[in-house]
mmCIF file of C-alpha atoms in Angstrom:
data_model
loop_
_atom_site.group_PDB
_atom_site.id
_atom_site.type_symbol
_atom_site.label_atom_id
_atom_site.label_comp_id
_atom_site.label_asym_id
_atom_site.label_seq_id
_atom_site.Cartn_x
_atom_site.Cartn_y
_atom_site.Cartn_z
ATOM 1 C CA UNK A 1 33.703 150.548 49.018
ATOM 2 C CA UNK A 2 37.175 150.324 49.795
ATOM 3 C CA UNK A 3 39.428 150.480 46.801
ATOM 4 C CA UNK A 4 42.912 150.666 46.674
ATOM 5 C CA UNK A 5 43.369 152.503 43.420
ATOM 6 C CA UNK A 6 41.242 155.560 44.380
ATOM 7 C CA UNK A 7 43.532 155.602 47.782
ATOM 8 C CA UNK A 8 46.486 155.495 46.332
ATOM 9 C CA UNK A 9 45.524 157.854 43.525
ATOM 10 C CA UNK A 10 45.604 160.486 46.619
ATOM 11 C CA UNK A 11 49.115 160.067 46.978
ATOM 12 C CA UNK A 12 51.501 161.921 44.155
ATOM 13 C CA UNK A 13 54.575 160.596 45.740
ATOM 14 C CA UNK A 14 52.987 156.581 45.443
ATOM 15 C CA UNK A 15 54.122 157.552 41.123
ATOM 16 C CA UNK A 16 57.412 158.067 41.538
ATOM 17 C CA UNK A 17 60.439 155.898 40.876
ATOM 18 C CA UNK A 18 63.706 155.064 43.165
ATOM 19 C CA UNK A 19 66.478 153.971 41.165
ATOM 20 C CA UNK A 20 64.840 153.315 38.187
ATOM 21 C CA UNK A 21 62.110 151.081 40.132
ATOM 22 C CA UNK A 22 58.757 152.260 41.175
ATOM 23 C CA UNK A 23 58.582 152.827 44.964
ATOM 24 C CA UNK A 24 57.636 150.271 46.700
ATOM 25 C CA UNK A 25 57.192 152.323 50.041
ATOM 26 C CA UNK A 26 57.116 150.436 53.517
ATOM 27 C CA UNK A 27 58.206 151.750 55.794
ATOM 28 C CA UNK A 28 55.466 153.560 57.285
ATOM 29 C CA UNK A 29 55.822 152.787 60.739
ATOM 30 C CA UNK A 30 58.658 155.572 60.787
ATOM 31 C CA UNK A 31 56.558 157.964 59.240
ATOM 32 C CA UNK A 32 53.565 157.775 56.643
ATOM 33 C CA UNK A 33 53.438 159.073 52.954
ATOM 34 C CA UNK A 34 50.716 162.245 52.946
ATOM 35 C CA UNK A 35 47.131 162.437 50.370
ATOM 36 C CA UNK A 36 47.325 165.318 48.540
ATOM 37 C CA UNK A 37 44.029 166.533 50.456
ATOM 38 C CA UNK A 38 46.573 167.332 53.176
ATOM 39 C CA UNK A 39 48.842 168.476 51.607
ATOM 40 C CA UNK A 40 45.951 171.145 49.578
ATOM 41 C CA UNK A 41 45.676 172.287 53.594
ATOM 42 C CA UNK A 42 49.666 173.199 54.469
ATOM 43 C CA UNK A 43 49.693 175.101 50.849
ATOM 44 C CA UNK A 44 46.516 176.856 51.927
ATOM 45 C CA UNK A 45 47.517 177.619 54.876
ATOM 46 C CA UNK A 46 50.589 179.862 53.498
ATOM 47 C CA UNK A 47 48.959 180.756 50.355
ATOM 48 C CA UNK A 48 45.477 182.303 52.238
ATOM 49 C CA UNK A 49 45.743 181.935 55.606
ATOM 50 C CA UNK A 50 48.995 182.857 57.615
ATOM 51 C CA UNK A 51 49.101 184.531 60.782
ATOM 52 C CA UNK A 52 49.488 183.988 63.724
ATOM 53 C CA UNK A 53 46.666 182.319 65.912
ATOM 54 C CA UNK A 54 44.910 183.318 69.258
ATOM 55 C CA UNK A 55 46.398 186.745 69.224
ATOM 56 C CA UNK A 56 44.952 188.862 66.131
ATOM 57 C CA UNK A 57 41.912 191.114 65.846
ATOM 58 C CA UNK A 58 42.645 191.144 62.207
ATOM 59 C CA UNK A 59 40.716 189.232 59.454
ATOM 60 C CA UNK A 60 43.592 186.280 58.845
ATOM 61 C CA UNK A 61 44.158 186.392 62.035
ATOM 62 C CA UNK A 62 40.697 185.245 63.504
ATOM 63 C CA UNK A 63 40.536 182.692 60.397
ATOM 64 C CA UNK A 64 43.662 180.824 61.175
ATOM 65 C CA UNK A 65 42.593 180.417 64.905
ATOM 66 C CA UNK A 66 39.071 178.969 63.808
ATOM 67 C CA UNK A 67 40.947 176.491 61.373
ATOM 68 C CA UNK A 68 42.947 175.208 64.087
ATOM 69 C CA UNK A 69 40.377 175.541 66.846
ATOM 70 C CA UNK A 70 38.535 173.529 64.360
ATOM 71 C CA UNK A 71 41.163 171.202 63.634
ATOM 72 C CA UNK A 72 41.250 170.701 67.750
ATOM 73 C CA UNK A 73 37.451 169.324 67.637
ATOM 74 C CA UNK A 74 38.507 167.039 64.765
ATOM 75 C CA UNK A 75 40.786 165.164 66.628
ATOM 76 C CA UNK A 76 39.117 165.670 70.047
ATOM 77 C CA UNK A 77 35.901 163.227 68.295
ATOM 78 C CA UNK A 78 38.669 161.245 66.818
ATOM 79 C CA UNK A 79 40.136 160.001 69.880
ATOM 80 C CA UNK A 80 37.076 160.315 71.603
ATOM 81 C CA UNK A 81 38.037 163.331 74.087
ATOM 82 C CA UNK A 82 35.687 164.435 76.652
ATOM 83 C CA UNK A 83 36.599 167.750 76.093
ATOM 84 C CA UNK A 84 38.636 169.728 73.020
ATOM 85 C CA UNK A 85 40.016 171.670 76.038
ATOM 86 C CA UNK A 86 41.846 168.067 76.897
ATOM 87 C CA UNK A 87 43.639 168.217 73.366
ATOM 88 C CA UNK A 88 46.956 169.458 73.462
ATOM 89 C CA UNK A 89 48.968 169.789 70.134
ATOM 90 C CA UNK A 90 52.512 169.215 70.358
ATOM 91 C CA UNK A 91 55.438 168.519 68.360
ATOM 92 C CA UNK A 92 54.807 164.811 68.346
ATOM 93 C CA UNK A 93 54.887 160.986 70.800
ATOM 94 C CA UNK A 94 58.292 162.174 71.734
ATOM 95 C CA UNK A 95 57.869 166.037 72.935
ATOM 96 C CA UNK A 96 54.211 164.345 74.595
ATOM 97 C CA UNK A 97 55.838 161.958 76.874
ATOM 98 C CA UNK A 98 58.728 164.072 77.486
ATOM 99 C CA UNK A 99 55.866 166.999 78.980
ATOM 100 C CA UNK A 100 54.709 163.996 81.191
ATOM 101 C CA UNK A 101 57.825 162.593 82.736
ATOM 102 C CA UNK A 102 58.551 166.368 83.253
ATOM 103 C CA UNK A 103 55.313 167.822 84.967
ATOM 104 C CA UNK A 104 54.938 164.829 87.366
ATOM 105 C CA UNK A 105 57.989 165.853 88.730
ATOM 106 C CA UNK A 106 56.380 166.923 91.998
ATOM 107 C CA UNK A 107 54.305 163.942 92.095
ATOM 108 C CA UNK A 108 57.370 161.166 92.857
ATOM 109 C CA UNK A 109 59.711 161.341 95.571
ATOM 110 C CA UNK A 110 62.402 158.925 96.260
ATOM 111 C CA UNK A 111 61.958 154.781 95.924
ATOM 112 C CA UNK A 112 58.684 155.414 94.192
ATOM 113 C CA UNK A 113 58.345 153.401 91.357
ATOM 114 C CA UNK A 114 57.742 153.916 87.574
ATOM 115 C CA UNK A 115 56.596 150.691 85.633
ATOM 116 C CA UNK A 116 57.156 150.807 81.716
ATOM 117 C CA UNK A 117 58.242 147.455 79.667
ATOM 118 C CA UNK A 118 60.818 145.824 77.507
ATOM 119 C CA UNK A 119 58.891 146.601 73.850
ATOM 120 C CA UNK A 120 59.204 150.636 74.251
ATOM 121 C CA UNK A 121 60.646 153.296 71.768
ATOM 122 C CA UNK A 122 63.174 155.112 73.963
ATOM 123 C CA UNK A 123 61.060 157.954 73.689
ATOM 124 C CA UNK A 124 59.414 155.890 76.279
ATOM 125 C CA UNK A 125 62.303 154.544 78.116
ATOM 126 C CA UNK A 126 64.249 157.641 78.133
ATOM 127 C CA UNK A 127 61.958 160.892 79.585
ATOM 128 C CA UNK A 128 61.665 158.417 82.723
ATOM 129 C CA UNK A 129 64.443 157.350 83.453
ATOM 130 C CA UNK A 130 65.150 161.335 83.538
ATOM 131 C CA UNK A 131 62.732 161.628 86.147
ATOM 132 C CA UNK A 132 63.855 158.988 88.681
ATOM 133 C CA UNK A 133 67.675 160.865 87.995
ATOM 134 C CA UNK A 134 66.039 164.370 89.579
ATOM 135 C CA UNK A 135 63.501 162.326 92.047
ATOM 136 C CA UNK A 136 64.614 159.109 93.504
ATOM 137 C CA UNK A 137 62.616 156.952 91.902
ATOM 138 C CA UNK A 138 63.157 153.302 90.581
ATOM 139 C CA UNK A 139 62.365 152.428 86.767
ATOM 140 C CA UNK A 140 60.653 149.162 86.822
ATOM 141 C CA UNK A 141 60.623 146.932 83.146
ATOM 142 C CA UNK A 142 57.591 144.210 82.095
ATOM 143 C CA UNK A 143 59.525 141.700 80.778
ATOM 144 C CA UNK A 144 58.933 139.914 77.531
ATOM 145 C CA UNK A 145 58.968 136.174 76.462
ATOM 146 C CA UNK A 146 61.133 134.293 73.245
ATOM 147 C CA UNK A 147 57.578 135.931 71.072
ATOM 148 C CA UNK A 148 57.794 139.235 72.577
ATOM 149 C CA UNK A 149 54.883 138.930 74.669
ATOM 150 C CA UNK A 150 54.794 140.615 77.773
ATOM 151 C CA UNK A 151 54.869 138.926 81.160
ATOM 152 C CA UNK A 152 51.884 139.996 82.734
ATOM 153 C CA UNK A 153 52.064 138.196 86.151
ATOM 154 C CA UNK A 154 55.380 139.885 86.777
ATOM 155 C CA UNK A 155 53.630 142.892 85.896
ATOM 156 C CA UNK A 156 51.060 141.740 89.004
ATOM 157 C CA UNK A 157 54.227 141.454 90.986
ATOM 158 C CA UNK A 158 55.101 145.229 90.029
ATOM 159 C CA UNK A 159 52.223 147.044 90.901
ATOM 160 C CA UNK A 160 51.862 147.919 94.296
ATOM 161 C CA UNK A 161 51.664 151.473 96.667
ATOM 162 C CA UNK A 162 54.959 152.540 95.265
ATOM 163 C CA UNK A 163 53.509 152.544 91.984
ATOM 164 C CA UNK A 164 53.298 156.093 90.862
ATOM 165 C CA UNK A 165 53.163 155.726 86.759
ATOM 166 C CA UNK A 166 52.414 153.128 84.491
ATOM 167 C CA UNK A 167 53.535 154.269 81.199
ATOM 168 C CA UNK A 168 53.424 151.661 77.952
ATOM 169 C CA UNK A 169 53.050 152.083 73.862
ATOM 170 C CA UNK A 170 49.530 150.231 72.524
ATOM 171 C CA UNK A 171 51.545 149.130 69.955
ATOM 172 C CA UNK A 172 55.256 148.421 69.415
ATOM 173 C CA UNK A 173 57.069 149.983 66.842
ATOM 174 C CA UNK A 174 59.471 147.552 66.398
ATOM 175 C CA UNK A 175 57.850 144.322 66.057
ATOM 176 C CA UNK A 176 54.321 145.438 65.911
ATOM 177 C CA UNK A 177 53.041 144.011 68.642
ATOM 178 C CA UNK A 178 49.729 144.844 70.363
ATOM 179 C CA UNK A 179 49.905 145.137 73.834
ATOM 180 C CA UNK A 180 46.839 144.318 76.407
ATOM 181 C CA UNK A 181 46.275 147.810 77.442
ATOM 182 C CA UNK A 182 42.870 147.083 78.695
ATOM 183 C CA UNK A 183 43.954 144.434 81.171
ATOM 184 C CA UNK A 184 47.282 146.872 81.965
ATOM 185 C CA UNK A 185 45.108 149.859 82.656
ATOM 186 C CA UNK A 186 42.364 148.073 84.439
ATOM 187 C CA UNK A 187 44.513 145.881 86.635
ATOM 188 C CA UNK A 188 46.404 149.273 87.161
ATOM 189 C CA UNK A 189 43.315 151.635 88.505
ATOM 190 C CA UNK A 190 42.275 148.250 90.538
ATOM 191 C CA UNK A 191 45.603 148.096 92.536
ATOM 192 C CA UNK A 192 47.072 151.573 92.185
ATOM 193 C CA UNK A 193 46.687 155.097 92.263
ATOM 194 C CA UNK A 194 49.274 155.343 89.389
ATOM 195 C CA UNK A 195 48.698 158.034 86.525
ATOM 196 C CA UNK A 196 48.336 155.690 82.967
ATOM 197 C CA UNK A 197 50.248 157.111 80.194
ATOM 198 C CA UNK A 198 49.486 154.917 76.781
ATOM 199 C CA UNK A 199 51.946 155.582 73.777
ATOM 200 C CA UNK A 200 49.630 155.087 70.650
ATOM 201 C CA UNK A 201 52.233 156.415 68.179
ATOM 202 C CA UNK A 202 51.499 153.551 65.959
ATOM 203 C CA UNK A 203 47.866 152.516 67.137
ATOM 204 C CA UNK A 204 46.308 156.063 65.998
ATOM 205 C CA UNK A 205 46.836 155.315 62.235
ATOM 206 C CA UNK A 206 45.592 151.739 62.782
ATOM 207 C CA UNK A 207 43.026 151.608 65.696
ATOM 208 C CA UNK A 208 39.641 153.655 66.333
ATOM 209 C CA UNK A 209 40.860 155.228 69.663
ATOM 210 C CA UNK A 210 38.718 155.956 72.753
ATOM 211 C CA UNK A 211 40.022 157.643 75.658
ATOM 212 C CA UNK A 212 37.259 157.673 77.623
ATOM 213 C CA UNK A 213 36.375 153.819 77.457
ATOM 214 C CA UNK A 214 40.379 153.212 77.421
ATOM 215 C CA UNK A 215 40.205 154.933 80.703
ATOM 216 C CA UNK A 216 43.656 155.954 80.296
ATOM 217 C CA UNK A 217 45.336 159.317 82.199
ATOM 218 C CA UNK A 218 47.405 160.358 79.595
ATOM 219 C CA UNK A 219 47.062 159.466 75.469
ATOM 220 C CA UNK A 220 50.259 160.872 73.119
ATOM 221 C CA UNK A 221 50.666 160.072 69.394
ATOM 222 C CA UNK A 222 52.148 161.593 66.145
ATOM 223 C CA UNK A 223 50.411 163.548 63.173
ATOM 224 C CA UNK A 224 53.519 162.210 60.639
ATOM 225 C CA UNK A 225 52.728 158.197 61.402
ATOM 226 C CA UNK A 226 48.836 158.484 60.409
ATOM 227 C CA UNK A 227 49.133 160.806 56.934
ATOM 228 C CA UNK A 228 49.908 164.036 58.291
ATOM 229 C CA UNK A 229 52.468 166.827 58.285
ATOM 230 C CA UNK A 230 56.032 166.155 60.412
ATOM 231 C CA UNK A 231 56.156 168.419 63.612
ATOM 232 C CA UNK A 232 52.360 167.563 65.049
ATOM 233 C CA UNK A 233 51.307 165.930 67.440
ATOM 234 C CA UNK A 234 48.778 164.928 70.324
ATOM 235 C CA UNK A 235 48.794 164.865 73.928
ATOM 236 C CA UNK A 236 45.288 164.417 75.646
ATOM 237 C CA UNK A 237 45.114 164.361 79.049
ATOM 238 C CA UNK A 238 42.117 164.122 81.535
ATOM 239 C CA UNK A 239 40.865 167.407 82.208
ATOM 240 C CA UNK A 240 41.049 167.624 85.996
ATOM 241 C CA UNK A 241 45.013 165.972 86.031
ATOM 242 C CA UNK A 242 46.366 168.565 83.093
ATOM 243 C CA UNK A 243 44.551 171.596 85.329
ATOM 244 C CA UNK A 244 46.451 170.599 88.221
ATOM 245 C CA UNK A 245 49.827 169.935 87.152
ATOM 246 C CA UNK A 246 52.011 172.530 86.459
ATOM 247 C CA UNK A 247 53.384 173.960 82.857
ATOM 248 C CA UNK A 248 55.505 172.497 80.780
ATOM 249 C CA UNK A 249 57.560 175.615 78.408
ATOM 250 C CA UNK A 250 56.628 179.059 79.342
ATOM 251 C CA UNK A 251 56.186 181.916 77.697
ATOM 252 C CA UNK A 252 53.713 183.615 74.811
ATOM 253 C CA UNK A 253 49.919 182.439 74.920
ATOM 254 C CA UNK A 254 50.470 179.843 77.976
ATOM 255 C CA UNK A 255 50.205 183.521 80.329
ATOM 256 C CA UNK A 256 46.861 184.635 82.185
ATOM 257 C CA UNK A 257 48.738 187.833 83.471
ATOM 258 C CA UNK A 258 53.119 188.565 83.624
ATOM 259 C CA UNK A 259 54.428 191.072 86.024
ATOM 260 C CA UNK A 260 57.992 191.516 87.096
ATOM 261 C CA UNK A 261 56.310 190.324 90.540
ATOM 262 C CA UNK A 262 54.875 186.948 89.128
ATOM 263 C CA UNK A 263 52.938 185.065 86.473
ATOM 264 C CA UNK A 264 49.404 183.534 86.374
ATOM 265 C CA UNK A 265 48.865 180.380 83.877
ATOM 266 C CA UNK A 266 46.534 180.355 80.960
ATOM 267 C CA UNK A 267 43.280 177.700 81.184
ATOM 268 C CA UNK A 268 43.798 174.462 79.360
ATOM 269 C CA UNK A 269 45.004 173.881 76.515
ATOM 270 C CA UNK A 270 46.552 177.180 76.423
ATOM 271 C CA UNK A 271 48.695 176.077 79.379
ATOM 272 C CA UNK A 272 50.583 173.687 77.821
ATOM 273 C CA UNK A 273 50.804 175.535 74.458
ATOM 274 C CA UNK A 274 53.332 178.105 74.711
ATOM 275 C CA UNK A 275 54.836 179.638 72.107
ATOM 276 C CA UNK A 276 53.765 179.857 68.092
ATOM 277 C CA UNK A 277 52.518 176.536 67.400
ATOM 278 C CA UNK A 278 52.989 174.936 63.830
ATOM 279 C CA UNK A 279 49.535 176.504 62.349
ATOM 280 C CA UNK A 280 49.252 175.208 59.085
ATOM 281 C CA UNK A 281 50.373 171.504 60.328
ATOM 282 C CA UNK A 282 48.165 170.970 62.972
ATOM 283 C CA UNK A 283 45.189 172.192 60.448
ATOM 284 C CA UNK A 284 46.320 169.963 58.258
ATOM 285 C CA UNK A 285 46.277 167.301 61.359
ATOM 286 C CA UNK A 286 42.410 167.703 61.648
ATOM 287 C CA UNK A 287 42.364 166.885 57.220
ATOM 288 C CA UNK A 288 44.627 163.498 57.834
ATOM 289 C CA UNK A 289 41.679 162.957 60.737
ATOM 290 C CA UNK A 290 39.244 163.854 57.623
ATOM 291 C CA UNK A 291 40.640 161.655 55.421
ATOM 292 C CA UNK A 292 41.253 158.687 57.807
ATOM 293 C CA UNK A 293 37.211 159.144 59.039
ATOM 294 C CA UNK A 294 36.971 158.960 54.897
ATOM 295 C CA UNK A 295 38.265 155.822 54.246
ATOM 296 C CA UNK A 296 36.744 154.573 57.526
ATOM 297 C CA UNK A 297 38.724 152.790 60.479
ATOM 298 C CA UNK A 298 37.188 148.971 60.140
ATOM 299 C CA UNK A 299 38.340 149.497 56.370
ATOM 300 C CA UNK A 300 41.792 150.477 57.505
ATOM 301 C CA UNK A 301 42.328 147.935 60.184
ATOM 302 C CA UNK A 302 40.968 144.654 57.977
ATOM 303 C CA UNK A 303 43.532 145.934 54.968
ATOM 304 C CA UNK A 304 46.260 146.567 56.661
ATOM 305 C CA UNK A 305 45.465 143.002 58.974
ATOM 306 C CA UNK A 306 44.986 141.428 55.436
ATOM 307 C CA UNK A 307 48.441 142.471 54.443
ATOM 308 C CA UNK A 308 50.189 141.633 57.587
ATOM 309 C CA UNK A 309 49.003 138.238 57.069
ATOM 310 C CA UNK A 310 49.831 137.803 53.689
ATOM 311 C CA UNK A 311 53.166 139.078 53.892
ATOM 312 C CA UNK A 312 54.050 137.064 56.854
ATOM 313 C CA UNK A 313 53.085 133.408 54.985
ATOM 314 C CA UNK A 314 54.979 134.891 51.665
ATOM 315 C CA UNK A 315 57.760 135.990 53.884
ATOM 316 C CA UNK A 316 57.977 132.241 55.438
ATOM 317 C CA UNK A 317 57.519 130.087 52.747
ATOM 318 C CA UNK A 318 60.825 131.678 51.331
ATOM 319 C CA UNK A 319 62.743 129.653 53.939
ATOM 320 C CA UNK A 320 65.504 130.634 56.110
ATOM 321 C CA UNK A 321 63.655 133.765 57.889
ATOM 322 C CA UNK A 322 63.233 135.030 61.279
ATOM 323 C CA UNK A 323 60.130 136.939 61.904
ATOM 324 C CA UNK A 324 60.284 138.473 65.435
ATOM 325 C CA UNK A 325 56.633 138.431 67.599
ATOM 326 C CA UNK A 326 55.452 135.667 64.925
ATOM 327 C CA UNK A 327 53.157 133.920 67.091
ATOM 328 C CA UNK A 328 52.151 137.699 69.421
ATOM 329 C CA UNK A 329 48.929 139.800 67.782
ATOM 330 C CA UNK A 330 50.699 142.020 65.867
ATOM 331 C CA UNK A 331 49.242 145.006 63.675
ATOM 332 C CA UNK A 332 50.870 146.682 60.638
ATOM 333 C CA UNK A 333 54.595 145.060 61.168
ATOM 334 C CA UNK A 334 56.610 142.372 60.036
ATOM 335 C CA UNK A 335 60.085 142.929 61.764
ATOM 336 C CA UNK A 336 62.563 140.203 60.577
ATOM 337 C CA UNK A 337 65.974 139.070 59.255
ATOM 338 C CA UNK A 338 67.488 136.382 57.162
ATOM 339 C CA UNK A 339 69.680 133.278 58.842
ATOM 340 C CA UNK A 340 73.063 133.852 58.634
ATOM 341 C CA UNK A 341 72.838 137.837 57.658
ATOM 342 C CA UNK A 342 74.406 139.725 60.582
ATOM 343 C CA UNK A 343 73.883 142.743 59.283
ATOM 344 C CA UNK A 344 70.396 144.141 58.425
ATOM 345 C CA UNK A 345 71.180 147.094 56.697
ATOM 346 C CA UNK A 346 72.871 145.142 53.786
ATOM 347 C CA UNK A 347 68.968 143.543 52.887
ATOM 348 C CA UNK A 348 68.045 147.117 53.157
ATOM 349 C CA UNK A 349 70.362 148.440 50.788
ATOM 350 C CA UNK A 350 69.793 145.609 48.582
ATOM 351 C CA UNK A 351 65.871 146.305 48.107
ATOM 352 C CA UNK A 352 66.267 149.937 48.058
ATOM 353 C CA UNK A 353 68.193 149.292 44.631
ATOM 354 C CA UNK A 354 65.038 147.695 43.788
ATOM 355 C CA UNK A 355 63.140 150.515 44.733
ATOM 356 C CA UNK A 356 61.564 149.124 48.253
ATOM 357 C CA UNK A 357 62.064 151.248 50.902
ATOM 358 C CA UNK A 358 62.069 149.562 54.370
ATOM 359 C CA UNK A 359 63.851 150.462 57.629
ATOM 360 C CA UNK A 360 66.588 148.179 58.893
ATOM 361 C CA UNK A 361 68.298 148.969 62.806
ATOM 362 C CA UNK A 362 67.114 148.669 65.561
ATOM 363 C CA UNK A 363 64.499 150.895 65.559
ATOM 364 C CA UNK A 364 65.354 152.997 68.550
ATOM 365 C CA UNK A 365 64.032 150.149 70.682
ATOM 366 C CA UNK A 366 67.775 148.592 71.798
ATOM 367 C CA UNK A 367 66.140 147.096 74.919
ATOM 368 C CA UNK A 368 64.414 144.692 72.102
ATOM 369 C CA UNK A 369 67.391 144.289 70.627
ATOM 370 C CA UNK A 370 69.445 143.244 73.471
ATOM 371 C CA UNK A 371 66.862 140.760 74.628
ATOM 372 C CA UNK A 372 66.936 138.912 71.300
ATOM 373 C CA UNK A 373 70.812 139.445 70.919
ATOM 374 C CA UNK A 374 70.685 141.305 67.453
ATOM 375 C CA UNK A 375 71.813 144.207 66.448
ATOM 376 C CA UNK A 376 68.773 145.117 64.529
ATOM 377 C CA UNK A 377 65.890 143.834 62.169
ATOM 378 C CA UNK A 378 64.931 144.411 58.506
ATOM 379 C CA UNK A 379 60.944 145.789 59.025
ATOM 380 C CA UNK A 380 57.995 146.113 56.456
ATOM 381 C CA UNK A 381 55.811 148.323 57.873
ATOM 382 C CA UNK A 382 52.540 148.845 56.281
ATOM 383 C CA UNK A 383 49.290 151.029 55.661
ATOM 384 C CA UNK A 384 46.112 151.383 53.703
ATOM 385 C CA UNK A 385 47.532 152.189 50.285
ATOM 386 C CA UNK A 386 49.835 149.608 49.949
ATOM 387 C CA UNK A 387 49.577 146.429 48.087
ATOM 388 C CA UNK A 388 49.280 143.317 47.784
ATOM 389 C CA UNK A 389 51.314 143.493 44.443
ATOM 390 C CA UNK A 390 53.522 145.072 46.429
ATOM 391 C CA UNK A 391 54.578 142.217 49.173
ATOM 392 C CA UNK A 392 55.127 140.259 46.134
ATOM 393 C CA UNK A 393 57.916 143.111 44.987
ATOM 394 C CA UNK A 394 59.265 142.624 48.677
ATOM 395 C CA UNK A 395 59.346 138.848 48.428
ATOM 396 C CA UNK A 396 60.910 138.700 45.752
ATOM 397 C CA UNK A 397 63.333 141.123 46.897
ATOM 398 C CA UNK A 398 64.179 139.280 50.086
ATOM 399 C CA UNK A 399 65.051 136.278 47.855
ATOM 400 C CA UNK A 400 67.708 138.100 45.802
ATOM 401 C CA UNK A 401 68.997 139.653 49.014
ATOM 402 C CA UNK A 402 69.372 135.700 50.474
ATOM 403 C CA UNK A 403 71.039 134.655 47.240
ATOM 404 C CA UNK A 404 73.126 137.593 47.503
ATOM 405 C CA UNK A 405 74.157 137.696 50.790
ATOM 406 C CA UNK A 406 74.155 134.046 52.204
#
């Protein structure tokens, strides 16, 4: 059974007040709150196990290593990777995307092409621009229509023998739009030998992920958006691809042998995990997976979709509101502006006085904002612990902001 109050009781922070009002936390696309089970795992690591991993024969090191590798296997199952060593611990989605763009440098040359979309976070734009600067490759951008929907006919025209990388997000962080990645991957496979990269930062918290069925070459996501600590994330890559590509960072853990004459590299996953990892955070990421599995992917998705549908309906009833991507397939996000109010942060500050946490601004997606000719939006984003009552509070807050600012 799905018991929303039982779920909320697992998040101690939801019981606090902000500006004398009960906290209504609707900024989950930026970062989610953490259940007590995850926080307890973090605390237990530092109070009972704290030691470096993979490097010691003493008991604490061995136990810490076992716990982190257990977490890796949990994540392998969570995304249905074929091998646990295809799961690389990172600091988050941004590091994962930068890692991929760097290790592909030798695979691109002048006038090769990289395809991304208008709906990308800056983290899935800038690393590819930097790769183009290093190699002379060119960036092609799938356009969107007035509803924020990708124009797939233009994508079809972009695909050619010059296409070497296709990198898109599964869900837009700014608008919540769900992109047709199955179609994108299928068409890429049919027409090119390009690498396919999927940014799953906004999909891993909401969807059941199956990288084998998806048939992507790389999949990246962040732990902190799916109930785990900040500074955690995952890069999945197909075994044969990761084994053939060069390392990203050099140093401890990724070494097989090292001398002044030359160095050889460790096998997967350690080839891409140089330096001391965020051991406590990585173990807690496994605990976050446990939490999501216990609640159930279907329960999470059904509840969040119901929240989105309810929030959109209630906001539109106010009148004088523009919801971006209103007619597109979306999940977890309603991104809007009040008509006649040019600064979204003004709305956000009024809501904050009522204890309501939303995100305002361009959401690290300035091309999207430029397309709609706006400076930013008010973004309310949902997680499994949010309630319909909180949506009602949001709606009343928006009404108050409308009265004060219009």
